[in-house]
Tab-separated table of C-alpha atoms and ligand atoms in Angstrom:
chain	number	residue	atom	x	y	z
B	1	UNK	CA	46.501	150.965	-63.845
B	2	UNK	CA	47.377	147.432	-62.763
B	3	UNK	CA	49.481	147.350	-65.926
B	4	UNK	CA	51.741	150.108	-64.596
B	5	UNK	CA	54.929	149.344	-62.724
B	6	UNK	CA	54.554	148.754	-59.011
B	7	UNK	CA	56.352	152.010	-58.236
B	8	UNK	CA	54.100	154.001	-60.581
B	9	UNK	CA	50.970	152.468	-59.063
B	10	UNK	CA	52.150	153.388	-55.564
B	11	UNK	CA	53.013	156.944	-56.646
B	12	UNK	CA	49.648	157.417	-58.368
B	13	UNK	CA	47.670	156.137	-55.393
B	14	UNK	CA	49.710	158.232	-52.954
B	15	UNK	CA	49.009	161.357	-55.008
B	16	UNK	CA	45.319	160.478	-55.155
B	17	UNK	CA	44.933	159.936	-51.400
B	18	UNK	CA	47.726	162.116	-50.023
B	19	UNK	CA	45.575	164.177	-47.662
B	20	UNK	CA	43.039	161.591	-46.732
B	21	UNK	CA	42.782	160.335	-43.169
B	22	UNK	CA	43.103	156.670	-42.227
B	23	UNK	CA	39.418	155.836	-42.413
B	24	UNK	CA	39.028	157.597	-45.740
B	25	UNK	CA	42.075	155.831	-47.169
B	26	UNK	CA	40.434	152.530	-46.350
B	27	UNK	CA	36.974	153.610	-47.440
B	28	UNK	CA	37.977	154.948	-50.851
B	29	UNK	CA	41.110	153.007	-51.675
B	30	UNK	CA	39.570	149.592	-51.048
B	31	UNK	CA	36.904	150.433	-53.611
B	32	UNK	CA	39.510	151.803	-56.034
B	33	UNK	CA	39.931	149.459	-59.007
B	34	UNK	CA	43.498	150.696	-59.360
B	35	UNK	CA	44.436	149.116	-56.042
B	36	UNK	CA	43.250	145.644	-56.963
B	37	UNK	CA	42.475	142.831	-54.563
B	38	UNK	CA	43.634	143.501	-51.005
B	39	UNK	CA	43.659	141.631	-47.674
B	40	UNK	CA	44.317	142.777	-44.117
B	41	UNK	CA	47.009	140.774	-42.356
B	42	UNK	CA	46.324	140.862	-38.617
B	43	UNK	CA	48.002	139.304	-35.614
B	44	UNK	CA	45.069	140.219	-33.332
B	45	UNK	CA	47.755	141.761	-31.137
B	46	UNK	CA	47.910	144.861	-28.968
B	47	UNK	CA	46.804	147.452	-31.574
B	48	UNK	CA	45.216	145.236	-34.221
B	49	UNK	CA	41.654	146.008	-33.231
B	50	UNK	CA	41.902	149.546	-34.682
B	51	UNK	CA	42.281	148.422	-38.294
B	52	UNK	CA	39.915	145.513	-37.764
B	53	UNK	CA	37.237	147.895	-36.529
B	54	UNK	CA	37.814	150.382	-39.357
B	55	UNK	CA	37.584	147.597	-41.879
B	56	UNK	CA	34.369	146.323	-40.315
B	57	UNK	CA	32.875	149.787	-40.817
B	58	UNK	CA	34.036	150.582	-44.343
B	59	UNK	CA	34.527	147.220	-46.099
B	60	UNK	CA	33.560	144.283	-43.862
B	61	UNK	CA	33.893	141.710	-46.622
B	62	UNK	CA	37.620	142.398	-47.070
B	63	UNK	CA	39.600	139.208	-46.350
B	64	UNK	CA	41.386	139.228	-42.977
B	65	UNK	CA	44.352	136.873	-42.734
B	66	UNK	CA	45.133	135.732	-39.186
B	67	UNK	CA	48.346	133.725	-38.872
B	68	UNK	CA	47.893	131.099	-36.185
B	69	UNK	CA	51.368	129.733	-35.523
B	70	UNK	CA	49.847	127.229	-33.078
B	71	UNK	CA	52.282	128.758	-30.590
B	72	UNK	CA	50.105	131.745	-29.655
B	73	UNK	CA	48.953	132.645	-26.168
B	74	UNK	CA	45.523	131.223	-25.291
B	75	UNK	CA	44.572	134.834	-24.549
B	76	UNK	CA	45.300	135.776	-28.181
B	77	UNK	CA	43.095	132.976	-29.481
B	78	UNK	CA	40.298	133.989	-27.100
B	79	UNK	CA	40.738	137.649	-28.108
B	80	UNK	CA	40.605	136.691	-31.780
B	81	UNK	CA	37.309	134.887	-31.192
B	82	UNK	CA	35.972	137.827	-29.174
B	83	UNK	CA	36.801	140.314	-31.918
B	84	UNK	CA	35.464	138.029	-34.635
B	85	UNK	CA	32.161	137.709	-32.785
B	86	UNK	CA	31.879	141.408	-32.073
B	87	UNK	CA	32.867	142.938	-35.413
B	88	UNK	CA	30.830	142.185	-38.531
B	89	UNK	CA	33.820	141.012	-40.555
B	90	UNK	CA	32.656	138.348	-42.950
B	91	UNK	CA	35.872	136.819	-44.287
B	92	UNK	CA	38.377	136.028	-41.524
B	93	UNK	CA	40.780	133.363	-42.717
B	94	UNK	CA	42.943	131.496	-40.215
B	95	UNK	CA	46.316	130.747	-41.781
B	96	UNK	CA	48.462	127.871	-40.518
B	97	UNK	CA	51.436	125.867	-41.702
B	98	UNK	CA	50.391	122.573	-43.260
B	99	UNK	CA	50.396	119.468	-41.087
B	100	UNK	CA	52.877	117.909	-43.502
B	101	UNK	CA	55.308	120.804	-43.122
B	102	UNK	CA	54.989	120.751	-39.330
B	103	UNK	CA	55.544	116.984	-39.260
B	104	UNK	CA	58.589	117.295	-41.493
B	105	UNK	CA	60.286	120.308	-39.869
B	106	UNK	CA	59.008	120.583	-36.293
B	107	UNK	CA	57.369	117.310	-35.267
B	108	UNK	CA	57.855	117.818	-31.524
B	109	UNK	CA	57.195	121.584	-31.485
B	110	UNK	CA	60.651	122.508	-30.212
B	111	UNK	CA	62.117	124.122	-33.321
B	112	UNK	CA	61.800	127.568	-31.696
B	113	UNK	CA	64.258	126.431	-29.012
B	114	UNK	CA	66.905	125.567	-31.604
B	115	UNK	CA	66.319	127.947	-34.515
B	116	UNK	CA	63.805	130.771	-34.197
B	117	UNK	CA	64.333	131.960	-37.764
B	118	UNK	CA	63.527	128.520	-39.135
B	119	UNK	CA	60.484	128.299	-36.856
B	120	UNK	CA	59.156	131.722	-37.941
B	121	UNK	CA	59.776	130.766	-41.552
B	122	UNK	CA	57.812	127.537	-41.135
B	123	UNK	CA	54.930	128.921	-39.094
B	124	UNK	CA	54.600	132.510	-40.371
B	125	UNK	CA	56.448	133.466	-43.531
B	126	UNK	CA	55.658	130.483	-45.750
B	127	UNK	CA	51.948	130.292	-44.790
B	128	UNK	CA	51.530	134.058	-45.264
B	129	UNK	CA	53.198	134.040	-48.656
B	130	UNK	CA	50.886	131.230	-49.727
B	131	UNK	CA	47.823	133.028	-48.355
B	132	UNK	CA	48.730	136.275	-50.142
B	133	UNK	CA	48.982	134.580	-53.534
B	134	UNK	CA	46.336	136.140	-55.737
B	135	UNK	CA	46.209	139.415	-53.825
B	136	UNK	CA	47.478	142.673	-55.305
B	137	UNK	CA	48.227	144.186	-51.911
B	138	UNK	CA	47.873	143.873	-48.171
B	139	UNK	CA	47.020	146.264	-45.354
B	140	UNK	CA	49.439	146.790	-42.473
B	141	UNK	CA	49.361	148.794	-39.247
B	142	UNK	CA	52.840	150.321	-39.664
B	143	UNK	CA	53.272	153.946	-38.572
B	144	UNK	CA	55.779	156.771	-39.120
B	145	UNK	CA	56.368	157.374	-35.420
B	146	UNK	CA	57.909	153.913	-35.153
B	147	UNK	CA	61.062	155.422	-36.619
B	148	UNK	CA	63.781	154.026	-38.884
B	149	UNK	CA	62.735	153.725	-42.513
B	150	UNK	CA	59.163	154.228	-41.378
B	151	UNK	CA	59.561	158.000	-40.884
B	152	UNK	CA	58.947	158.381	-44.622
B	153	UNK	CA	56.145	155.840	-44.749
B	154	UNK	CA	53.443	156.508	-47.341
B	155	UNK	CA	49.927	155.144	-47.530
B	156	UNK	CA	50.952	152.940	-50.449
B	157	UNK	CA	54.304	151.188	-50.767
B	158	UNK	CA	55.628	148.955	-53.525
B	159	UNK	CA	56.589	145.493	-52.346
B	160	UNK	CA	58.540	143.592	-54.946
B	161	UNK	CA	57.873	141.624	-56.963
B	162	UNK	CA	54.208	142.507	-57.424
B	163	UNK	CA	52.195	143.671	-54.415
B	164	UNK	CA	51.405	146.984	-52.738
B	165	UNK	CA	51.392	147.483	-49.008
B	166	UNK	CA	48.662	149.794	-47.706
B	167	UNK	CA	49.493	151.656	-44.486
B	168	UNK	CA	46.348	153.610	-43.492
B	169	UNK	CA	47.776	154.450	-40.051
B	170	UNK	CA	51.034	155.861	-41.454
B	171	UNK	CA	50.461	159.274	-39.858
B	172	UNK	CA	49.025	158.043	-36.570
B	173	UNK	CA	50.636	158.660	-33.198
B	174	UNK	CA	50.289	156.431	-30.132
B	175	UNK	CA	47.578	158.700	-28.750
B	176	UNK	CA	45.506	158.302	-31.920
B	177	UNK	CA	45.460	154.556	-31.322
B	178	UNK	CA	44.393	154.972	-27.701
B	179	UNK	CA	41.749	157.566	-28.567
B	180	UNK	CA	40.319	155.409	-31.337
B	181	UNK	CA	40.021	152.439	-28.997
B	182	UNK	CA	38.406	154.604	-26.312
B	183	UNK	CA	35.957	156.307	-28.626
B	184	UNK	CA	34.783	153.056	-30.123
B	185	UNK	CA	34.842	151.175	-26.812
B	186	UNK	CA	37.008	148.464	-28.342
B	187	UNK	CA	38.261	145.619	-26.147
B	188	UNK	CA	41.983	145.531	-25.389
B	189	UNK	CA	44.084	142.417	-25.729
B	190	UNK	CA	44.098	141.092	-22.143
B	191	UNK	CA	47.878	140.723	-22.062
B	192	UNK	CA	48.492	144.458	-22.585
B	193	UNK	CA	47.378	145.161	-19.013
B	194	UNK	CA	49.731	142.433	-17.828
B	195	UNK	CA	52.839	144.070	-19.276
B	196	UNK	CA	52.866	142.864	-22.884
B	197	UNK	CA	52.780	145.926	-25.202
B	198	UNK	CA	53.855	143.774	-28.171
B	199	UNK	CA	52.436	140.276	-28.410
B	200	UNK	CA	53.749	137.371	-30.457
B	201	UNK	CA	54.029	133.650	-29.772
B	202	UNK	CA	53.979	132.469	-26.159
B	203	UNK	CA	57.448	130.864	-26.108
B	204	UNK	CA	59.051	133.978	-27.598
B	205	UNK	CA	57.273	136.828	-25.796
B	206	UNK	CA	57.914	138.069	-22.253
B	207	UNK	CA	56.551	141.037	-20.266
B	208	UNK	CA	58.224	144.433	-20.630
B	209	UNK	CA	59.249	146.618	-17.710
B	210	UNK	CA	58.439	150.331	-17.500
B	211	UNK	CA	60.855	152.302	-19.663
B	212	UNK	CA	61.865	149.361	-21.839
B	213	UNK	CA	61.377	149.346	-25.586
B	214	UNK	CA	57.865	147.968	-26.197
B	215	UNK	CA	59.288	145.239	-28.416
B	216	UNK	CA	62.057	144.221	-26.034
B	217	UNK	CA	59.916	141.337	-24.809
B	218	UNK	CA	60.013	139.685	-28.248
B	219	UNK	CA	62.743	137.037	-28.548
B	220	UNK	CA	64.294	138.488	-25.393
B	221	UNK	CA	68.022	137.816	-25.167
B	222	UNK	CA	68.348	137.146	-28.886
B	223	UNK	CA	69.521	139.399	-31.703
B	224	UNK	CA	66.313	138.562	-33.549
B	225	UNK	CA	63.787	141.403	-33.684
B	226	UNK	CA	61.527	140.446	-36.587
B	227	UNK	CA	59.602	137.318	-37.486
B	228	UNK	CA	61.008	137.150	-41.001
B	229	UNK	CA	58.206	139.103	-42.630
B	230	UNK	CA	60.529	142.051	-42.810
B	231	UNK	CA	61.560	144.551	-45.383
B	232	UNK	CA	64.808	145.830	-46.761
B	233	UNK	CA	64.723	148.558	-49.356
B	234	UNK	CA	61.007	148.088	-49.700
B	235	UNK	CA	61.273	144.363	-50.425
B	236	UNK	CA	60.044	141.496	-48.326
B	237	UNK	CA	62.867	139.103	-47.591
B	238	UNK	CA	62.807	135.738	-45.913
B	239	UNK	CA	65.146	134.249	-43.372
B	240	UNK	CA	67.529	136.015	-41.003
B	241	UNK	CA	68.545	139.593	-41.706
B	242	UNK	CA	72.186	140.088	-42.575
B	243	UNK	CA	73.980	142.125	-39.900
B	244	UNK	CA	74.712	144.964	-42.307
B	245	UNK	CA	71.283	145.046	-43.873
B	246	UNK	CA	69.887	147.688	-41.483
B	247	UNK	CA	66.457	146.247	-40.769
B	248	UNK	CA	63.706	148.603	-39.783
B	249	UNK	CA	63.730	149.185	-36.036
B	250	UNK	CA	60.492	148.538	-34.183
B	251	UNK	CA	61.078	151.203	-31.576
B	252	UNK	CA	58.754	153.979	-30.509
B	253	UNK	CA	61.277	156.647	-31.462
B	254	UNK	CA	59.342	159.891	-31.829
B	255	UNK	CA	59.986	161.824	-35.017
B	256	UNK	CA	57.309	164.488	-34.844
B	257	UNK	CA	57.521	167.433	-37.162
B	258	UNK	CA	57.783	170.550	-34.999
B	259	UNK	CA	55.093	173.041	-35.971
B	260	UNK	CA	55.146	176.568	-34.633
B	261	UNK	CA	51.665	177.630	-33.624
B	262	UNK	CA	50.804	181.294	-33.302
B	263	UNK	CA	48.389	181.007	-30.456
B	264	UNK	CA	48.172	178.264	-27.885
B	265	UNK	CA	45.424	179.072	-25.456
B	266	UNK	CA	45.488	177.787	-21.896
B	267	UNK	CA	43.275	174.754	-21.702
B	268	UNK	CA	40.501	174.958	-19.160
B	269	UNK	CA	37.736	172.409	-19.461
B	270	UNK	CA	36.102	174.331	-22.283
B	271	UNK	CA	36.356	172.987	-25.839
B	272	UNK	CA	38.727	174.666	-28.289
B	273	UNK	CA	38.815	175.317	-32.004
B	274	UNK	CA	41.675	173.966	-34.125
B	275	UNK	CA	42.598	176.377	-36.891
B	276	UNK	CA	45.605	176.585	-39.189
B	277	UNK	CA	47.680	178.493	-36.633
B	278	UNK	CA	46.794	176.493	-33.531
B	279	UNK	CA	44.133	176.366	-30.842
B	280	UNK	CA	41.615	179.132	-30.200
B	281	UNK	CA	38.723	179.641	-27.821
B	282	UNK	CA	35.355	178.698	-29.286
B	283	UNK	CA	33.720	181.853	-30.577
B	284	UNK	CA	30.489	182.383	-32.463
B	285	UNK	CA	27.428	180.195	-32.510
B	286	UNK	CA	26.649	178.357	-35.738
B	287	UNK	CA	23.734	179.656	-37.768
B	288	UNK	CA	22.980	176.102	-38.791
B	289	UNK	CA	24.015	172.716	-37.366
B	290	UNK	CA	23.894	169.810	-39.797
B	291	UNK	CA	23.596	166.268	-38.473
B	292	UNK	CA	25.464	163.669	-40.543
B	293	UNK	CA	22.274	162.270	-42.072
B	294	UNK	CA	21.307	165.631	-43.579
B	295	UNK	CA	19.873	165.174	-47.065
B	296	UNK	CA	22.476	166.734	-49.409
B	297	UNK	CA	19.701	167.937	-51.719
B	298	UNK	CA	18.554	170.352	-48.974
B	299	UNK	CA	21.900	172.136	-48.536
B	300	UNK	CA	21.129	174.895	-51.046
B	301	UNK	CA	18.904	176.676	-48.502
B	302	UNK	CA	21.902	177.366	-46.231
B	303	UNK	CA	24.179	179.182	-48.669
B	304	UNK	CA	23.616	182.601	-47.042
B	305	UNK	CA	24.608	181.407	-43.561
B	306	UNK	CA	27.757	182.780	-41.960
B	307	UNK	CA	28.815	179.745	-39.942
B	308	UNK	CA	27.647	176.161	-40.485
B	309	UNK	CA	28.519	173.387	-38.039
B	310	UNK	CA	28.762	169.854	-39.413
B	311	UNK	CA	28.476	167.070	-36.871
B	312	UNK	CA	30.755	164.018	-36.768
B	313	UNK	CA	29.288	161.580	-34.233
B	314	UNK	CA	32.323	159.294	-34.672
B	315	UNK	CA	35.660	159.478	-36.424
B	316	UNK	CA	34.637	156.599	-38.665
B	317	UNK	CA	31.594	158.540	-39.877
B	318	UNK	CA	32.656	160.355	-43.034
B	319	UNK	CA	29.279	161.796	-43.996
B	320	UNK	CA	30.220	165.215	-42.612
B	321	UNK	CA	33.112	165.421	-45.066
B	322	UNK	CA	30.677	164.881	-47.935
B	323	UNK	CA	28.304	167.558	-46.613
B	324	UNK	CA	31.135	170.094	-46.364
B	325	UNK	CA	32.413	169.259	-49.828
B	326	UNK	CA	28.919	169.651	-51.348
B	327	UNK	CA	28.388	172.974	-49.555
B	328	UNK	CA	31.612	174.265	-51.117
B	329	UNK	CA	30.675	172.906	-54.517
B	330	UNK	CA	27.365	174.777	-54.229
B	331	UNK	CA	29.307	177.979	-53.575
B	332	UNK	CA	28.980	178.366	-49.806
B	333	UNK	CA	31.522	181.064	-48.833
B	334	UNK	CA	31.043	181.215	-45.058
B	335	UNK	CA	32.843	179.249	-42.396
B	336	UNK	CA	32.348	175.533	-41.821
B	337	UNK	CA	33.057	174.093	-38.394
B	338	UNK	CA	33.380	170.361	-37.716
B	339	UNK	CA	32.151	169.233	-34.327
B	340	UNK	CA	32.337	165.846	-32.640
B	341	UNK	CA	34.608	162.881	-33.115
B	342	UNK	CA	37.531	163.992	-35.246
B	343	UNK	CA	41.165	163.390	-34.349
B	344	UNK	CA	44.396	165.050	-35.516
B	345	UNK	CA	44.895	162.551	-38.336
B	346	UNK	CA	41.721	163.885	-39.980
B	347	UNK	CA	42.604	167.603	-40.029
B	348	UNK	CA	44.149	167.486	-43.509
B	349	UNK	CA	41.042	165.737	-44.837
B	350	UNK	CA	38.810	168.291	-43.135
B	351	UNK	CA	40.683	171.183	-44.716
B	352	UNK	CA	40.657	169.477	-48.093
B	353	UNK	CA	36.860	169.292	-48.230
B	354	UNK	CA	36.401	172.896	-47.100
B	355	UNK	CA	36.111	172.736	-43.309
B	356	UNK	CA	37.752	175.790	-41.710
B	357	UNK	CA	37.944	174.771	-38.057
B	358	UNK	CA	37.428	171.738	-35.862
B	359	UNK	CA	35.873	171.989	-32.411
B	360	UNK	CA	37.367	169.476	-29.981
B	361	UNK	CA	36.954	168.842	-26.251
B	362	UNK	CA	39.632	170.111	-23.869
B	363	UNK	CA	40.663	166.585	-22.922
B	364	UNK	CA	41.433	165.736	-26.547
B	365	UNK	CA	43.331	169.007	-26.976
B	366	UNK	CA	45.541	168.069	-24.024
B	367	UNK	CA	46.245	164.621	-25.471
B	368	UNK	CA	46.701	165.804	-29.068
B	369	UNK	CA	48.409	169.234	-28.972
B	370	UNK	CA	48.130	171.747	-31.800
B	371	UNK	CA	51.409	170.739	-33.433
B	372	UNK	CA	50.057	167.257	-33.888
B	373	UNK	CA	46.973	168.562	-35.709
B	374	UNK	CA	49.073	170.623	-38.084
B	375	UNK	CA	51.946	168.179	-38.580
B	376	UNK	CA	50.998	166.922	-42.038
B	377	UNK	CA	53.355	169.381	-43.689
B	378	UNK	CA	51.946	169.325	-47.219
B	379	UNK	CA	48.231	169.706	-46.594
B	380	UNK	CA	48.265	173.511	-46.852
B	381	UNK	CA	48.820	173.354	-50.599
B	382	UNK	CA	45.814	171.061	-50.934
B	383	UNK	CA	43.233	172.649	-48.695
B	384	UNK	CA	40.000	174.004	-50.082
B	385	UNK	CA	40.893	177.697	-50.069
B	386	UNK	CA	44.334	177.117	-51.603
B	387	UNK	CA	42.765	175.134	-54.412
B	388	UNK	CA	40.175	177.867	-54.979
B	389	UNK	CA	43.002	180.406	-55.198
B	390	UNK	CA	44.671	178.247	-57.808
M	1	SF4	S1	57.746	133.653	-32.689
M	1	SF4	FE1	58.777	131.851	-31.770
M	1	SF4	S2	57.254	130.211	-31.681
M	1	SF4	FE2	56.437	131.841	-33.020
M	1	SF4	S3	56.943	131.174	-35.054
M	1	SF4	FE3	58.627	132.517	-34.390
M	1	SF4	S4	60.140	131.228	-33.367
M	1	SF4	FE4	58.257	130.010	-33.645
């Protein structure tokens, strides 16, 4: 498929993975020969640890490109070392401008005071372009809720002239990020707690007050909002953005699809079930509970059960999806309930493999309301029962 046009490759991959969740997009797409060779570009900033952790679970040998502008906060460098030591990523590459380029264009390190676009070009854009040579795509942490052109963001985007961008977190909301970090006990960038929700280079990043746009601390007082690795009409462009070019805003504008749910139960401390029309009280005990390491060859003995629970000890553990899919392939016609560490982003995937309901704790239901679970508007046409019905 690498012979197809960039747009056709993106469309084919989006169709193939349309109802997968973030972890499954990474797990399957990175092994997909039609995607080609891919790297993760990470700033080791406020939210970077989510993708870094996912990658360490599903494909730890994927190259990680870390752009060290040599203007970063010491806390970022320490955080990068901390993450690198903690996660089993095997190919972290530190990208820097060449000493010759620095000597020629910014010998005294003050270019950012005179021309931030030229400084970003020297220290970020040019080194990244060089580092991405030979890759067919790169992974980003961009999300639909960030607004602007991102409200239509797909998992795979063409980036002229010849690369794909992979956006596994396209459907994630801010709470998904927080929940993922909590569940996996991931360390936060130390500057987040000190008022830096978006973290770039030290000379160009200031703390943000309550109520301010999270990115307002970047190049404060300047019209500049992007480092130069920005996109217009799906293309990466270098240098300053023309005033009429409508760059993508980096705001937290919420653009949630409003889903009407038939039944929203009051939320005591009891867990709830997520079904296609909203939250319900937990009812019925499973006839069988399958841990994630259940041998698939033993599933045939459970085909007469009425309700089977499949355990997900963590949201990065996809074995429960495989068990549900195999049960359906064997002809199991009862209900399948997922229990454990799933989040809203994974509901479409759960329905696709044949899971009917997801049991979640009350605290998660309060953070991720029913509309958020059902917000992937097109999953209903792709769920297991719809596909069975033709
Ligand atoms: S963010 Fe500031 S210091 Fe960093 S590369 Fe850009 S202009 Fe230079």
